[in-house]
Amino acid sequence: MQSSILGPVVALAAWTMIIWIWMYATRLPAMGRAGIDGTKVVGSTGGALRDALIAKGEEKASWVADNYNHLHEAPTVFYAVCLALAMVGQGDNLNATIAWAYVGLRVAHSLVQIFSNRVIIRFALFALSSVALMMLVAHAVMSVLLH
């Protein structure tokens, strides 16, 4: 079964991997500049590393890591709902368009968070992406539970 909604699913998964690479390409040099020896860090949490980087003036390195974490929150619902819509034959047309809008908004959210971290802009993008996700969930409920 081929469904158009699988394109945005794969695109967001690929974007998440790009952010993963970006995170390490940013964080490892920042750790070096901050004098943090990763081979000597034991039992540290991501939050502790973030705090250490911020204390050494390397706040922007944490913005990428924060975004990587964000891509594992609401998007998990996106993946599940899109796969459900594909499985019930509702992954084309309007739902695929909404899914692409969701991906575009999440990519825009990533770029804002990584480059400027302007909370009001991030919030607006997150809110819009949440509306798109709610629409996909509503369509899945209508297709799966009410059909």
PDB file of C-alpha atoms in Angstrom:
ATOM      1  CA  MET A   1       0.000   0.000   0.000  1.00  0.00           C
ATOM      2  CA  GLN A   2       1.369   3.409  -0.997  1.00  0.00           C
ATOM      3  CA  SER A   3      -0.009   6.518   0.652  1.00  0.00           C
ATOM      4  CA  SER A   4       0.943  10.162   0.077  1.00  0.00           C
ATOM      5  CA  ILE A   5       1.039  10.797   3.814  1.00  0.00           C
ATOM      6  CA  LEU A   6       4.148   8.635   4.106  1.00  0.00           C
ATOM      7  CA  GLY A   7       6.198  11.353   2.371  1.00  0.00           C
ATOM      8  CA  PRO A   8       5.866  13.817   5.249  1.00  0.00           C
ATOM      9  CA  VAL A   9       6.465  11.016   7.763  1.00  0.00           C
ATOM     10  CA  VAL A  10       9.783  10.150   6.134  1.00  0.00           C
ATOM     11  CA  ALA A  11      10.657  13.836   5.653  1.00  0.00           C
ATOM     12  CA  LEU A  12      10.205  14.612   9.363  1.00  0.00           C
ATOM     13  CA  ALA A  13      12.188  11.518  10.347  1.00  0.00           C
ATOM     14  CA  ALA A  14      14.989  12.627   7.994  1.00  0.00           C
ATOM     15  CA  TRP A  15      14.852  16.173   9.423  1.00  0.00           C
ATOM     16  CA  THR A  16      15.196  14.702  12.919  1.00  0.00           C
ATOM     17  CA  MET A  17      18.367  12.887  11.827  1.00  0.00           C
ATOM     18  CA  ILE A  18      19.726  16.108  10.293  1.00  0.00           C
ATOM     19  CA  ILE A  19      19.157  17.827  13.638  1.00  0.00           C
ATOM     20  CA  TRP A  20      20.894  14.919  15.403  1.00  0.00           C
ATOM     21  CA  ILE A  21      23.990  15.444  13.247  1.00  0.00           C
ATOM     22  CA  TRP A  22      23.743  19.225  13.684  1.00  0.00           C
ATOM     23  CA  MET A  23      23.482  18.752  17.451  1.00  0.00           C
ATOM     24  CA  TYR A  24      26.755  16.853  17.664  1.00  0.00           C
ATOM     25  CA  ALA A  25      28.482  19.094  15.126  1.00  0.00           C
ATOM     26  CA  THR A  26      27.555  22.044  17.355  1.00  0.00           C
ATOM     27  CA  ARG A  27      27.800  20.578  20.839  1.00  0.00           C
ATOM     28  CA  LEU A  28      31.150  18.791  20.638  1.00  0.00           C
ATOM     29  CA  PRO A  29      33.116  21.888  19.538  1.00  0.00           C
ATOM     30  CA  ALA A  30      31.243  23.943  22.166  1.00  0.00           C
ATOM     31  CA  MET A  31      32.288  21.454  24.831  1.00  0.00           C
ATOM     32  CA  GLY A  32      35.890  21.856  23.684  1.00  0.00           C
ATOM     33  CA  ARG A  33      35.681  25.664  23.813  1.00  0.00           C
ATOM     34  CA  ALA A  34      34.080  25.442  27.271  1.00  0.00           C
ATOM     35  CA  GLY A  35      36.819  23.149  28.542  1.00  0.00           C
ATOM     36  CA  ILE A  36      34.427  20.240  29.117  1.00  0.00           C
ATOM     37  CA  ASP A  37      36.166  16.926  28.542  1.00  0.00           C
ATOM     38  CA  GLY A  38      33.474  14.495  27.434  1.00  0.00           C
ATOM     39  CA  THR A  39      35.664  11.518  28.339  1.00  0.00           C
ATOM     40  CA  LYS A  40      35.618  12.625  31.984  1.00  0.00           C
ATOM     41  CA  VAL A  41      31.894  13.328  32.286  1.00  0.00           C
ATOM     42  CA  VAL A  42      30.317  10.544  34.325  1.00  0.00           C
ATOM     43  CA  GLY A  43      26.630  10.193  35.063  1.00  0.00           C
ATOM     44  CA  SER A  44      25.785  13.650  33.806  1.00  0.00           C
ATOM     45  CA  THR A  45      22.354  14.404  32.489  1.00  0.00           C
ATOM     46  CA  GLY A  46      21.610  16.430  29.393  1.00  0.00           C
ATOM     47  CA  GLY A  47      20.418  19.194  31.706  1.00  0.00           C
ATOM     48  CA  ALA A  48      23.707  19.265  33.609  1.00  0.00           C
ATOM     49  CA  LEU A  49      25.668  19.471  30.358  1.00  0.00           C
ATOM     50  CA  ARG A  50      23.344  22.208  29.129  1.00  0.00           C
ATOM     51  CA  ASP A  51      23.895  24.174  32.359  1.00  0.00           C
ATOM     52  CA  ALA A  52      27.684  23.743  32.111  1.00  0.00           C
ATOM     53  CA  LEU A  53      27.689  24.967  28.513  1.00  0.00           C
ATOM     54  CA  ILE A  54      25.528  27.979  29.364  1.00  0.00           C
ATOM     55  CA  ALA A  55      27.792  28.852  32.288  1.00  0.00           C
ATOM     56  CA  LYS A  56      30.725  28.951  29.848  1.00  0.00           C
ATOM     57  CA  GLY A  57      28.876  31.156  27.323  1.00  0.00           C
ATOM     58  CA  GLU A  58      27.962  28.328  24.932  1.00  0.00           C
ATOM     59  CA  GLU A  59      24.176  28.680  25.201  1.00  0.00           C
ATOM     60  CA  LYS A  60      23.545  28.389  21.454  1.00  0.00           C
ATOM     61  CA  ALA A  61      25.007  24.877  21.409  1.00  0.00           C
ATOM     62  CA  SER A  62      22.155  23.803  23.659  1.00  0.00           C
ATOM     63  CA  TRP A  63      19.505  25.285  21.382  1.00  0.00           C
ATOM     64  CA  VAL A  64      20.121  22.555  18.808  1.00  0.00           C
ATOM     65  CA  ALA A  65      19.981  19.849  21.480  1.00  0.00           C
ATOM     66  CA  ASP A  66      16.763  21.344  22.862  1.00  0.00           C
ATOM     67  CA  ASN A  67      15.249  21.213  19.397  1.00  0.00           C
ATOM     68  CA  TYR A  68      16.338  17.601  18.924  1.00  0.00           C
ATOM     69  CA  ASN A  69      14.458  16.782  22.129  1.00  0.00           C
ATOM     70  CA  HIS A  70      11.402  18.694  20.896  1.00  0.00           C
ATOM     71  CA  LEU A  71      11.370  16.567  17.745  1.00  0.00           C
ATOM     72  CA  HIS A  72      10.728  13.552  19.993  1.00  0.00           C
ATOM     73  CA  GLU A  73       7.691  15.007  21.720  1.00  0.00           C
ATOM     74  CA  ALA A  74       4.564  15.970  19.713  1.00  0.00           C
ATOM     75  CA  PRO A  75       5.936  14.456  16.485  1.00  0.00           C
ATOM     76  CA  THR A  76       5.547  10.984  18.011  1.00  0.00           C
ATOM     77  CA  VAL A  77       1.789  11.540  17.830  1.00  0.00           C
ATOM     78  CA  PHE A  78       2.231  12.756  14.235  1.00  0.00           C
ATOM     79  CA  TYR A  79       3.992   9.539  13.228  1.00  0.00           C
ATOM     80  CA  ALA A  80       1.364   7.302  14.824  1.00  0.00           C
ATOM     81  CA  VAL A  81      -1.588   9.228  13.398  1.00  0.00           C
ATOM     82  CA  CYS A  82      -0.124   9.403   9.895  1.00  0.00           C
ATOM     83  CA  LEU A  83       0.577   5.672   9.880  1.00  0.00           C
ATOM     84  CA  ALA A  84      -2.956   4.996  11.106  1.00  0.00           C
ATOM     85  CA  LEU A  85      -4.397   7.219   8.367  1.00  0.00           C
ATOM     86  CA  ALA A  86      -2.256   5.450   5.755  1.00  0.00           C
ATOM     87  CA  MET A  87      -3.398   2.049   7.002  1.00  0.00           C
ATOM     88  CA  VAL A  88      -7.091   2.915   6.730  1.00  0.00           C
ATOM     89  CA  GLY A  89      -6.688   4.449   3.276  1.00  0.00           C
ATOM     90  CA  GLN A  90      -7.061   8.072   4.422  1.00  0.00           C
ATOM     91  CA  GLY A  91      -3.486   9.220   3.854  1.00  0.00           C
ATOM     92  CA  ASP A  92      -3.980  11.110   0.612  1.00  0.00           C
ATOM     93  CA  ASN A  93      -5.316  14.481  -0.477  1.00  0.00           C
ATOM     94  CA  LEU A  94      -6.298  16.725   2.452  1.00  0.00           C
ATOM     95  CA  ASN A  95      -4.573  14.639   5.131  1.00  0.00           C
ATOM     96  CA  ALA A  96      -1.325  14.494   3.152  1.00  0.00           C
ATOM     97  CA  THR A  97      -1.482  18.264   2.656  1.00  0.00           C
ATOM     98  CA  ILE A  98      -2.027  18.841   6.376  1.00  0.00           C
ATOM     99  CA  ALA A  99       0.850  16.469   7.150  1.00  0.00           C
ATOM    100  CA  TRP A 100       3.165  18.425   4.832  1.00  0.00           C
ATOM    101  CA  ALA A 101       2.062  21.656   6.529  1.00  0.00           C
ATOM    102  CA  TYR A 102       2.901  20.085   9.896  1.00  0.00           C
ATOM    103  CA  VAL A 103       6.377  19.119   8.681  1.00  0.00           C
ATOM    104  CA  GLY A 104       6.993  22.582   7.236  1.00  0.00           C
ATOM    105  CA  LEU A 105       5.960  24.215  10.494  1.00  0.00           C
ATOM    106  CA  ARG A 106       8.180  21.871  12.521  1.00  0.00           C
ATOM    107  CA  VAL A 107      11.166  22.590  10.259  1.00  0.00           C
ATOM    108  CA  ALA A 108      10.496  26.326  10.604  1.00  0.00           C
ATOM    109  CA  HIS A 109      10.254  25.862  14.390  1.00  0.00           C
ATOM    110  CA  SER A 110      13.630  24.100  14.355  1.00  0.00           C
ATOM    111  CA  LEU A 111      15.291  26.849  12.362  1.00  0.00           C
ATOM    112  CA  VAL A 112      13.911  29.599  14.592  1.00  0.00           C
ATOM    113  CA  GLN A 113      14.971  27.751  17.736  1.00  0.00           C
ATOM    114  CA  ILE A 114      18.466  27.046  16.429  1.00  0.00           C
ATOM    115  CA  PHE A 115      19.250  30.459  14.954  1.00  0.00           C
ATOM    116  CA  SER A 116      17.449  33.004  17.145  1.00  0.00           C
ATOM    117  CA  ASN A 117      15.418  31.091  19.754  1.00  0.00           C
ATOM    118  CA  ARG A 118      12.770  33.820  19.760  1.00  0.00           C
ATOM    119  CA  VAL A 119      10.151  32.258  22.020  1.00  0.00           C
ATOM    120  CA  ILE A 120       7.157  34.182  20.634  1.00  0.00           C
ATOM    121  CA  ILE A 121       7.935  33.034  17.090  1.00  0.00           C
ATOM    122  CA  ARG A 122       8.611  29.473  18.239  1.00  0.00           C
ATOM    123  CA  PHE A 123       5.338  29.488  20.155  1.00  0.00           C
ATOM    124  CA  ALA A 124       3.377  30.681  17.118  1.00  0.00           C
ATOM    125  CA  LEU A 125       4.922  27.976  14.936  1.00  0.00           C
ATOM    126  CA  PHE A 126       4.346  25.346  17.604  1.00  0.00           C
ATOM    127  CA  ALA A 127       0.719  26.436  18.019  1.00  0.00           C
ATOM    128  CA  LEU A 128       0.100  26.293  14.263  1.00  0.00           C
ATOM    129  CA  SER A 129       1.739  22.877  14.006  1.00  0.00           C
ATOM    130  CA  SER A 130      -0.399  21.715  16.933  1.00  0.00           C
ATOM    131  CA  VAL A 131      -3.547  22.805  15.095  1.00  0.00           C
ATOM    132  CA  ALA A 132      -2.430  20.779  12.069  1.00  0.00           C
ATOM    133  CA  LEU A 133      -1.741  17.787  14.314  1.00  0.00           C
ATOM    134  CA  MET A 134      -5.155  18.134  15.962  1.00  0.00           C
ATOM    135  CA  MET A 135      -6.768  18.121  12.524  1.00  0.00           C
ATOM    136  CA  LEU A 136      -4.941  14.906  11.629  1.00  0.00           C
ATOM    137  CA  VAL A 137      -5.980  13.324  14.924  1.00  0.00           C
ATOM    138  CA  ALA A 138      -9.603  14.376  14.363  1.00  0.00           C
ATOM    139  CA  HIS A 139      -9.553  12.861  10.875  1.00  0.00           C
ATOM    140  CA  ALA A 140      -8.072   9.650  12.293  1.00  0.00           C
ATOM    141  CA  VAL A 141     -10.767   9.499  14.982  1.00  0.00           C
ATOM    142  CA  MET A 142     -13.469   9.954  12.321  1.00  0.00           C
ATOM    143  CA  SER A 143     -11.881   7.331  10.057  1.00  0.00           C
ATOM    144  CA  VAL A 144     -11.047   4.714  12.651  1.00  0.00           C
ATOM    145  CA  LEU A 145     -13.396   5.129  15.600  1.00  0.00           C
ATOM    146  CA  LEU A 146     -16.511   6.617  14.029  1.00  0.00           C
ATOM    147  CA  HIS A 147     -16.524   4.820  10.695  1.00  0.00           C
TER     148      HIS A 147
END
